[in-house]
PDB file of C-alpha atoms in Angstrom:
ATOM      1  CA  MET A   1      64.585  89.746  55.863  1.00  0.00           C
ATOM      2  CA  LEU A   2      61.230  89.015  55.782  1.00  0.00           C
ATOM      3  CA  SER A   3      58.899  92.180  56.012  1.00  0.00           C
ATOM      4  CA  LYS A   4      56.137  92.701  58.569  1.00  0.00           C
ATOM      5  CA  SER A   5      53.394  92.226  55.532  1.00  0.00           C
ATOM      6  CA  GLN A   6      55.262  89.160  54.510  1.00  0.00           C
ATOM      7  CA  ILE A   7      55.053  87.677  57.932  1.00  0.00           C
ATOM      8  CA  SER A   8      51.486  88.605  58.440  1.00  0.00           C
ATOM      9  CA  PHE A   9      50.495  87.358  54.697  1.00  0.00           C
ATOM     10  CA  ILE A  10      52.095  84.054  55.462  1.00  0.00           C
ATOM     11  CA  LYS A  11      50.451  83.561  59.007  1.00  0.00           C
ATOM     12  CA  SER A  12      47.181  84.234  57.738  1.00  0.00           C
ATOM     13  CA  LEU A  13      47.604  81.209  55.932  1.00  0.00           C
ATOM     14  CA  HIS A  14      47.317  79.690  59.303  1.00  0.00           C
ATOM     15  CA  GLN A  15      43.546  80.293  59.029  1.00  0.00           C
ATOM     16  CA  LYS A  16      41.265  78.176  56.598  1.00  0.00           C
ATOM     17  CA  LYS A  17      39.565  81.557  56.028  1.00  0.00           C
ATOM     18  CA  TYR A  18      42.662  83.116  54.112  1.00  0.00           C
ATOM     19  CA  ARG A  19      43.828  79.695  52.588  1.00  0.00           C
ATOM     20  CA  LYS A  20      40.417  79.862  50.646  1.00  0.00           C
ATOM     21  CA  GLU A  21      40.107  83.450  49.927  1.00  0.00           C
ATOM     22  CA  HIS A  22      43.874  83.212  48.141  1.00  0.00           C
ATOM     23  CA  GLY A  23      43.958  79.603  47.273  1.00  0.00           C
ATOM     24  CA  LEU A  24      47.008  78.897  48.958  1.00  0.00           C
ATOM     25  CA  PHE A  25      48.430  76.549  51.757  1.00  0.00           C
ATOM     26  CA  LEU A  26      51.417  75.591  53.604  1.00  0.00           C
ATOM     27  CA  VAL A  27      53.534  72.768  53.524  1.00  0.00           C
ATOM     28  CA  GLU A  28      56.672  72.328  56.163  1.00  0.00           C
ATOM     29  CA  GLY A  29      59.732  69.914  56.013  1.00  0.00           C
ATOM     30  CA  ILE A  30      62.004  69.422  53.095  1.00  0.00           C
ATOM     31  CA  LYS A  31      60.719  65.800  52.673  1.00  0.00           C
ATOM     32  CA  SER A  32      57.062  67.015  52.500  1.00  0.00           C
ATOM     33  CA  ILE A  33      58.171  69.874  50.278  1.00  0.00           C
ATOM     34  CA  GLN A  34      60.082  67.348  47.838  1.00  0.00           C
ATOM     35  CA  GLU A  35      56.860  65.467  47.428  1.00  0.00           C
ATOM     36  CA  PHE A  36      55.063  68.311  46.033  1.00  0.00           C
ATOM     37  CA  ILE A  37      57.720  69.741  43.798  1.00  0.00           C
ATOM     38  CA  HIS A  38      57.509  66.391  41.909  1.00  0.00           C
ATOM     39  CA  SER A  39      53.825  66.560  41.847  1.00  0.00           C
ATOM     40  CA  SER A  40      51.173  68.261  39.659  1.00  0.00           C
ATOM     41  CA  TYR A  41      51.188  71.145  42.651  1.00  0.00           C
ATOM     42  CA  GLN A  42      52.065  74.427  41.954  1.00  0.00           C
ATOM     43  CA  ILE A  43      54.483  75.937  44.377  1.00  0.00           C
ATOM     44  CA  HIS A  44      54.277  79.387  44.819  1.00  0.00           C
ATOM     45  CA  SER A  45      57.229  80.173  47.798  1.00  0.00           C
ATOM     46  CA  ILE A  46      59.763  78.520  49.465  1.00  0.00           C
ATOM     47  CA  PHE A  47      61.383  79.526  52.712  1.00  0.00           C
ATOM     48  CA  TYR A  48      64.418  78.280  54.153  1.00  0.00           C
ATOM     49  CA  ASN A  49      66.942  78.308  57.123  1.00  0.00           C
ATOM     50  CA  SER A  50      70.317  79.207  55.520  1.00  0.00           C
ATOM     51  CA  GLU A  51      72.127  76.535  57.835  1.00  0.00           C
ATOM     52  CA  GLN A  52      70.216  73.942  55.891  1.00  0.00           C
ATOM     53  CA  SER A  53      70.319  75.356  52.385  1.00  0.00           C
ATOM     54  CA  ASN A  54      72.433  72.436  51.169  1.00  0.00           C
ATOM     55  CA  LEU A  55      69.000  70.720  51.495  1.00  0.00           C
ATOM     56  CA  LEU A  56      67.482  72.373  48.744  1.00  0.00           C
ATOM     57  CA  PRO A  57      66.740  70.464  45.757  1.00  0.00           C
ATOM     58  CA  LYS A  58      67.014  71.739  42.096  1.00  0.00           C
ATOM     59  CA  LEU A  59      63.939  74.183  41.817  1.00  0.00           C
ATOM     60  CA  PRO A  60      62.178  75.336  38.753  1.00  0.00           C
ATOM     61  CA  ALA A  61      63.043  79.144  38.138  1.00  0.00           C
ATOM     62  CA  ASN A  62      59.509  79.937  38.693  1.00  0.00           C
ATOM     63  CA  ILE A  63      59.801  79.449  42.327  1.00  0.00           C
ATOM     64  CA  ASN A  64      60.245  82.435  44.319  1.00  0.00           C
ATOM     65  CA  LEU A  65      63.135  81.437  47.479  1.00  0.00           C
ATOM     66  CA  PHE A  66      63.748  83.087  50.654  1.00  0.00           C
ATOM     67  CA  GLU A  67      66.259  82.601  52.685  1.00  0.00           C
ATOM     68  CA  VAL A  68      65.323  83.186  56.435  1.00  0.00           C
ATOM     69  CA  ASN A  69      66.866  83.109  59.969  1.00  0.00           C
ATOM     70  CA  ASN A  70      65.586  80.693  63.166  1.00  0.00           C
ATOM     71  CA  VAL A  71      63.461  83.874  64.345  1.00  0.00           C
ATOM     72  CA  GLU A  72      61.927  84.602  61.064  1.00  0.00           C
ATOM     73  CA  LEU A  73      60.986  80.915  60.581  1.00  0.00           C
ATOM     74  CA  GLY A  74      59.592  80.814  63.965  1.00  0.00           C
ATOM     75  CA  LYS A  75      57.270  83.648  63.015  1.00  0.00           C
ATOM     76  CA  ILE A  76      55.586  82.066  59.950  1.00  0.00           C
ATOM     77  CA  SER A  77      55.763  78.348  60.933  1.00  0.00           C
ATOM     78  CA  THR A  78      52.632  76.478  62.202  1.00  0.00           C
ATOM     79  CA  LEU A  79      55.206  74.075  64.135  1.00  0.00           C
ATOM     80  CA  GLN A  80      56.296  74.691  67.859  1.00  0.00           C
ATOM     81  CA  THR A  81      59.751  73.316  66.350  1.00  0.00           C
ATOM     82  CA  PRO A  82      60.274  74.636  62.794  1.00  0.00           C
ATOM     83  CA  GLN A  83      61.917  72.346  60.403  1.00  0.00           C
ATOM     84  CA  GLY A  84      64.042  74.607  58.404  1.00  0.00           C
ATOM     85  CA  PHE A  85      61.788  74.900  55.262  1.00  0.00           C
ATOM     86  CA  LEU A  86      58.351  76.043  54.574  1.00  0.00           C
ATOM     87  CA  ALA A  87      56.872  76.424  51.198  1.00  0.00           C
ATOM     88  CA  ILE A  88      53.361  78.419  49.835  1.00  0.00           C
ATOM     89  CA  LEU A  89      51.483  76.016  47.217  1.00  0.00           C
ATOM     90  CA  HIS A  90      48.719  76.970  45.066  1.00  0.00           C
ATOM     91  CA  MET A  91      45.529  74.953  45.763  1.00  0.00           C
ATOM     92  CA  PRO A  92      44.053  72.836  42.786  1.00  0.00           C
ATOM     93  CA  LYS A  93      41.440  74.602  40.969  1.00  0.00           C
ATOM     94  CA  ASP A  94      38.112  73.673  40.372  1.00  0.00           C
ATOM     95  CA  ARG A  95      38.544  69.958  41.192  1.00  0.00           C
ATOM     96  CA  LYS A  96      35.664  67.787  39.840  1.00  0.00           C
ATOM     97  CA  ILE A  97      35.145  63.979  40.512  1.00  0.00           C
ATOM     98  CA  ASN A  98      34.766  61.654  37.355  1.00  0.00           C
ATOM     99  CA  SER A  99      32.282  59.045  38.351  1.00  0.00           C
ATOM    100  CA  LYS A 100      33.675  56.821  35.640  1.00  0.00           C
ATOM    101  CA  SER A 101      37.384  57.203  37.142  1.00  0.00           C
ATOM    102  CA  LEU A 102      35.575  55.217  40.470  1.00  0.00           C
ATOM    103  CA  GLN A 103      34.931  52.455  38.508  1.00  0.00           C
ATOM    104  CA  ASN A 104      36.780  48.908  38.894  1.00  0.00           C
ATOM    105  CA  GLN A 105      38.428  50.165  42.177  1.00  0.00           C
ATOM    106  CA  PHE A 106      37.290  50.997  45.762  1.00  0.00           C
ATOM    107  CA  THR A 107      37.424  54.490  47.180  1.00  0.00           C
ATOM    108  CA  LEU A 108      37.416  55.787  50.759  1.00  0.00           C
ATOM    109  CA  VAL A 109      34.634  58.133  51.383  1.00  0.00           C
ATOM    110  CA  LEU A 110      34.515  60.444  54.710  1.00  0.00           C
ATOM    111  CA  ASP A 111      31.529  61.576  56.597  1.00  0.00           C
ATOM    112  CA  GLY A 112      32.110  64.293  58.960  1.00  0.00           C
ATOM    113  CA  VAL A 113      35.753  63.213  60.073  1.00  0.00           C
ATOM    114  CA  GLN A 114      36.602  66.239  62.057  1.00  0.00           C
ATOM    115  CA  ASP A 115      40.379  65.808  63.517  1.00  0.00           C
ATOM    116  CA  PRO A 116      43.152  67.015  61.504  1.00  0.00           C
ATOM    117  CA  GLY A 117      45.524  64.426  62.682  1.00  0.00           C
ATOM    118  CA  ASN A 118      42.839  61.521  61.762  1.00  0.00           C
ATOM    119  CA  MET A 119      42.471  63.014  58.113  1.00  0.00           C
ATOM    120  CA  GLY A 120      46.345  63.471  57.481  1.00  0.00           C
ATOM    121  CA  THR A 121      47.043  59.713  58.856  1.00  0.00           C
ATOM    122  CA  ILE A 122      43.998  58.457  56.215  1.00  0.00           C
ATOM    123  CA  ILE A 123      45.304  59.998  53.580  1.00  0.00           C
ATOM    124  CA  ARG A 124      49.079  58.793  54.191  1.00  0.00           C
ATOM    125  CA  THR A 125      47.432  55.258  54.451  1.00  0.00           C
ATOM    126  CA  ALA A 126      45.469  55.522  51.228  1.00  0.00           C
ATOM    127  CA  ASP A 127      48.640  56.424  49.888  1.00  0.00           C
ATOM    128  CA  TRP A 128      50.526  53.321  51.097  1.00  0.00           C
ATOM    129  CA  PHE A 129      47.860  51.089  49.956  1.00  0.00           C
ATOM    130  CA  GLY A 130      47.513  52.655  46.787  1.00  0.00           C
ATOM    131  CA  PHE A 131      44.079  54.481  46.911  1.00  0.00           C
ATOM    132  CA  ASP A 132      44.681  57.764  44.969  1.00  0.00           C
ATOM    133  CA  LYS A 133      41.376  59.748  45.898  1.00  0.00           C
ATOM    134  CA  ILE A 134      39.100  60.044  48.952  1.00  0.00           C
ATOM    135  CA  ILE A 135      35.809  61.771  48.686  1.00  0.00           C
ATOM    136  CA  CYS A 136      34.751  63.954  51.630  1.00  0.00           C
ATOM    137  CA  SER A 137      31.404  65.129  52.984  1.00  0.00           C
ATOM    138  CA  GLU A 138      31.397  68.952  53.055  1.00  0.00           C
ATOM    139  CA  ASP A 139      31.787  69.197  56.633  1.00  0.00           C
ATOM    140  CA  THR A 140      34.819  66.887  56.746  1.00  0.00           C
ATOM    141  CA  VAL A 141      37.800  68.773  58.270  1.00  0.00           C
ATOM    142  CA  GLU A 142      39.876  70.764  55.266  1.00  0.00           C
ATOM    143  CA  ALA A 143      42.780  68.744  53.410  1.00  0.00           C
ATOM    144  CA  TYR A 144      44.952  71.813  53.585  1.00  0.00           C
ATOM    145  CA  ASN A 145      44.638  72.412  57.152  1.00  0.00           C
ATOM    146  CA  PRO A 146      48.359  72.647  58.100  1.00  0.00           C
ATOM    147  CA  LYS A 147      48.095  69.885  60.898  1.00  0.00           C
ATOM    148  CA  THR A 148      46.316  67.810  58.057  1.00  0.00           C
ATOM    149  CA  VAL A 149      49.017  68.364  55.759  1.00  0.00           C
ATOM    150  CA  GLN A 150      51.854  67.557  58.477  1.00  0.00           C
ATOM    151  CA  ALA A 151      50.181  64.426  59.191  1.00  0.00           C
ATOM    152  CA  THR A 152      50.090  63.420  55.287  1.00  0.00           C
ATOM    153  CA  MET A 153      53.927  63.539  55.350  1.00  0.00           C
ATOM    154  CA  GLY A 154      53.898  64.172  51.562  1.00  0.00           C
ATOM    155  CA  SER A 155      51.152  61.935  50.525  1.00  0.00           C
ATOM    156  CA  LEU A 156      48.529  64.644  49.719  1.00  0.00           C
ATOM    157  CA  ALA A 157      50.570  65.215  46.766  1.00  0.00           C
ATOM    158  CA  ARG A 158      49.128  62.040  45.335  1.00  0.00           C
ATOM    159  CA  VAL A 159      46.095  61.445  46.594  1.00  0.00           C
ATOM    160  CA  GLU A 160      43.207  63.438  45.103  1.00  0.00           C
ATOM    161  CA  ILE A 161      40.339  64.972  47.871  1.00  0.00           C
ATOM    162  CA  TYR A 162      37.053  65.685  46.526  1.00  0.00           C
ATOM    163  CA  TYR A 163      34.483  67.463  48.673  1.00  0.00           C
ATOM    164  CA  GLN A 164      30.700  66.668  47.891  1.00  0.00           C
ATOM    165  CA  ASN A 165      27.260  67.056  49.364  1.00  0.00           C
ATOM    166  CA  LEU A 166      27.554  63.192  50.457  1.00  0.00           C
ATOM    167  CA  PRO A 167      23.845  62.052  50.435  1.00  0.00           C
ATOM    168  CA  LEU A 168      23.486  63.576  46.961  1.00  0.00           C
ATOM    169  CA  PHE A 169      26.457  62.214  45.477  1.00  0.00           C
ATOM    170  CA  LEU A 170      25.826  58.654  46.924  1.00  0.00           C
ATOM    171  CA  GLU A 171      22.304  58.691  45.618  1.00  0.00           C
ATOM    172  CA  HIS A 172      23.572  59.267  41.960  1.00  0.00           C
ATOM    173  CA  ASN A 173      26.300  56.964  41.788  1.00  0.00           C
ATOM    174  CA  ASN A 174      25.596  53.110  40.691  1.00  0.00           C
ATOM    175  CA  LEU A 175      28.636  51.592  42.659  1.00  0.00           C
ATOM    176  CA  PRO A 176      28.263  49.549  45.615  1.00  0.00           C
ATOM    177  CA  VAL A 177      27.738  51.997  48.970  1.00  0.00           C
ATOM    178  CA  PHE A 178      29.465  49.768  51.987  1.00  0.00           C
ATOM    179  CA  GLY A 179      29.301  51.446  55.250  1.00  0.00           C
ATOM    180  CA  ALA A 180      31.556  51.021  58.288  1.00  0.00           C
ATOM    181  CA  LEU A 181      28.784  50.392  60.743  1.00  0.00           C
ATOM    182  CA  LEU A 182      28.836  48.349  64.225  1.00  0.00           C
ATOM    183  CA  ASP A 183      25.979  45.781  62.765  1.00  0.00           C
ATOM    184  CA  GLY A 184      27.368  44.922  59.510  1.00  0.00           C
ATOM    185  CA  GLU A 185      28.737  41.956  58.147  1.00  0.00           C
ATOM    186  CA  SER A 186      32.222  41.044  59.151  1.00  0.00           C
ATOM    187  CA  ILE A 187      34.906  42.635  56.613  1.00  0.00           C
ATOM    188  CA  TYR A 188      36.131  39.572  56.462  1.00  0.00           C
ATOM    189  CA  LYS A 189      33.247  37.677  54.823  1.00  0.00           C
ATOM    190  CA  THR A 190      32.045  40.321  52.800  1.00  0.00           C
ATOM    191  CA  ASN A 191      31.725  39.624  49.059  1.00  0.00           C
ATOM    192  CA  TRP A 192      33.519  43.002  47.906  1.00  0.00           C
ATOM    193  CA  ASP A 193      33.321  41.972  44.395  1.00  0.00           C
ATOM    194  CA  ASN A 194      35.990  44.476  42.450  1.00  0.00           C
ATOM    195  CA  GLU A 195      34.464  48.322  43.157  1.00  0.00           C
ATOM    196  CA  GLY A 196      32.908  50.135  45.667  1.00  0.00           C
ATOM    197  CA  LEU A 197      32.744  53.248  48.048  1.00  0.00           C
ATOM    198  CA  ILE A 198      33.857  52.797  51.570  1.00  0.00           C
ATOM    199  CA  VAL A 199      32.057  55.048  53.831  1.00  0.00           C
ATOM    200  CA  LEU A 200      33.778  55.978  57.220  1.00  0.00           C
ATOM    201  CA  GLY A 201      31.969  58.283  59.853  1.00  0.00           C
ATOM    202  CA  ASN A 202      32.877  60.905  62.127  1.00  0.00           C
ATOM    203  CA  GLU A 203      35.000  60.197  65.177  1.00  0.00           C
ATOM    204  CA  GLY A 204      32.175  60.195  67.784  1.00  0.00           C
ATOM    205  CA  LYS A 205      28.770  60.444  66.347  1.00  0.00           C
ATOM    206  CA  GLY A 206      29.586  57.854  63.210  1.00  0.00           C
ATOM    207  CA  ILE A 207      28.204  57.969  60.134  1.00  0.00           C
ATOM    208  CA  SER A 208      25.362  60.583  59.879  1.00  0.00           C
ATOM    209  CA  SER A 209      21.798  59.272  59.379  1.00  0.00           C
ATOM    210  CA  GLU A 210      21.208  60.750  55.734  1.00  0.00           C
ATOM    211  CA  VAL A 211      24.248  59.141  54.527  1.00  0.00           C
ATOM    212  CA  ILE A 212      23.535  55.447  56.463  1.00  0.00           C
ATOM    213  CA  SER A 213      20.138  55.568  54.180  1.00  0.00           C
ATOM    214  CA  LYS A 214      22.442  55.302  51.060  1.00  0.00           C
ATOM    215  CA  ILE A 215      24.440  52.247  52.138  1.00  0.00           C
ATOM    216  CA  ASN A 216      23.544  49.324  50.806  1.00  0.00           C
ATOM    217  CA  LYS A 217      26.122  47.225  52.080  1.00  0.00           C
ATOM    218  CA  PRO A 218      26.701  47.736  55.963  1.00  0.00           C
ATOM    219  CA  VAL A 219      30.000  46.064  57.115  1.00  0.00           C
ATOM    220  CA  THR A 220      32.111  45.999  60.152  1.00  0.00           C
ATOM    221  CA  ILE A 221      35.354  45.159  61.907  1.00  0.00           C
ATOM    222  CA  PRO A 222      34.693  42.247  64.008  1.00  0.00           C
ATOM    223  CA  ARG A 223      35.184  43.267  67.640  1.00  0.00           C
ATOM    224  CA  ILE A 224      36.900  40.632  69.944  1.00  0.00           C
ATOM    225  CA  GLY A 225      37.887  42.762  72.929  1.00  0.00           C
ATOM    226  CA  VAL A 226      35.750  45.097  74.894  1.00  0.00           C
ATOM    227  CA  ALA A 227      36.984  48.508  73.429  1.00  0.00           C
ATOM    228  CA  GLU A 228      33.908  50.779  72.915  1.00  0.00           C
ATOM    229  CA  SER A 229      35.016  51.661  69.122  1.00  0.00           C
ATOM    230  CA  LEU A 230      38.057  52.146  67.077  1.00  0.00           C
ATOM    231  CA  ASN A 231      39.883  55.073  65.648  1.00  0.00           C
ATOM    232  CA  VAL A 232      38.704  56.349  62.218  1.00  0.00           C
ATOM    233  CA  ALA A 233      42.194  56.458  60.693  1.00  0.00           C
ATOM    234  CA  VAL A 234      43.146  52.662  62.090  1.00  0.00           C
ATOM    235  CA  SER A 235      39.441  51.536  60.832  1.00  0.00           C
ATOM    236  CA  ALA A 236      40.628  52.956  57.426  1.00  0.00           C
ATOM    237  CA  ALA A 237      43.801  50.995  57.527  1.00  0.00           C
ATOM    238  CA  ILE A 238      42.244  47.972  58.317  1.00  0.00           C
ATOM    239  CA  PHE A 239      39.543  48.596  55.481  1.00  0.00           C
ATOM    240  CA  CYS A 240      42.256  49.352  53.046  1.00  0.00           C
ATOM    241  CA  ALA A 241      44.355  46.352  53.827  1.00  0.00           C
ATOM    242  CA  GLU A 242      41.819  43.847  53.312  1.00  0.00           C
ATOM    243  CA  LEU A 243      40.789  45.486  50.182  1.00  0.00           C
ATOM    244  CA  VAL A 244      44.315  45.371  48.639  1.00  0.00           C
ATOM    245  CA  ARG A 245      44.031  41.855  49.896  1.00  0.00           C
ATOM    246  CA  VAL A 246      40.922  40.555  48.472  1.00  0.00           C
ATOM    247  CA  LYS A 247      41.506  42.583  44.954  1.00  0.00           C
ATOM    248  CA  ASN A 248      44.869  41.068  44.642  1.00  0.00           C
TER     249      ASN A 248
END
């Protein structure tokens, strides 16, 4: 049985304020949890439904295990339909970007992306195409938001997320800065060379004016039909696919 204080503590991690305060976040579903077990992330606790205990993999001895029933799981889960497993993980501490690690590769940069589902899908897409880092503006949605974590389907375990003052960061790097803009050169005709930062903007407002001023290579996904815009996660997938194609 979970105590009231345990339930209250876990439920507090549904909110960004308390995730940040405690340096902890939630992951739900055995498949996603397994991805984190085999990563550099440190797992604090795992709560599991006794009916699905046979799905538990072999775990390090330092992980706290708690057997819970459906009612208890429903109280601590962020999902309408809990998936039988919930884990508390430690956030990485003081993750700092190494500029040299960005050389000779392409890196996605997100400016003001707000939707947790879009964020999670972009992380999952980056993982699919072999991009292991994403740089975000400080106002981009938190990577450890439960909806974001859920949408990554475990890919957050492999893709490092960095939050930066973007205008300052872009000003002090010496890589080409490509920006997804409506009036840019077609991504299919762009000379990508072999490295650079790919900036994608907010769902409604696009890339901020401060960041646009740092872009030296505006590019666009050519529009054939009449749709007003593309979803930012879809745009990220198209960019990733094209970048992998031209580099290989």
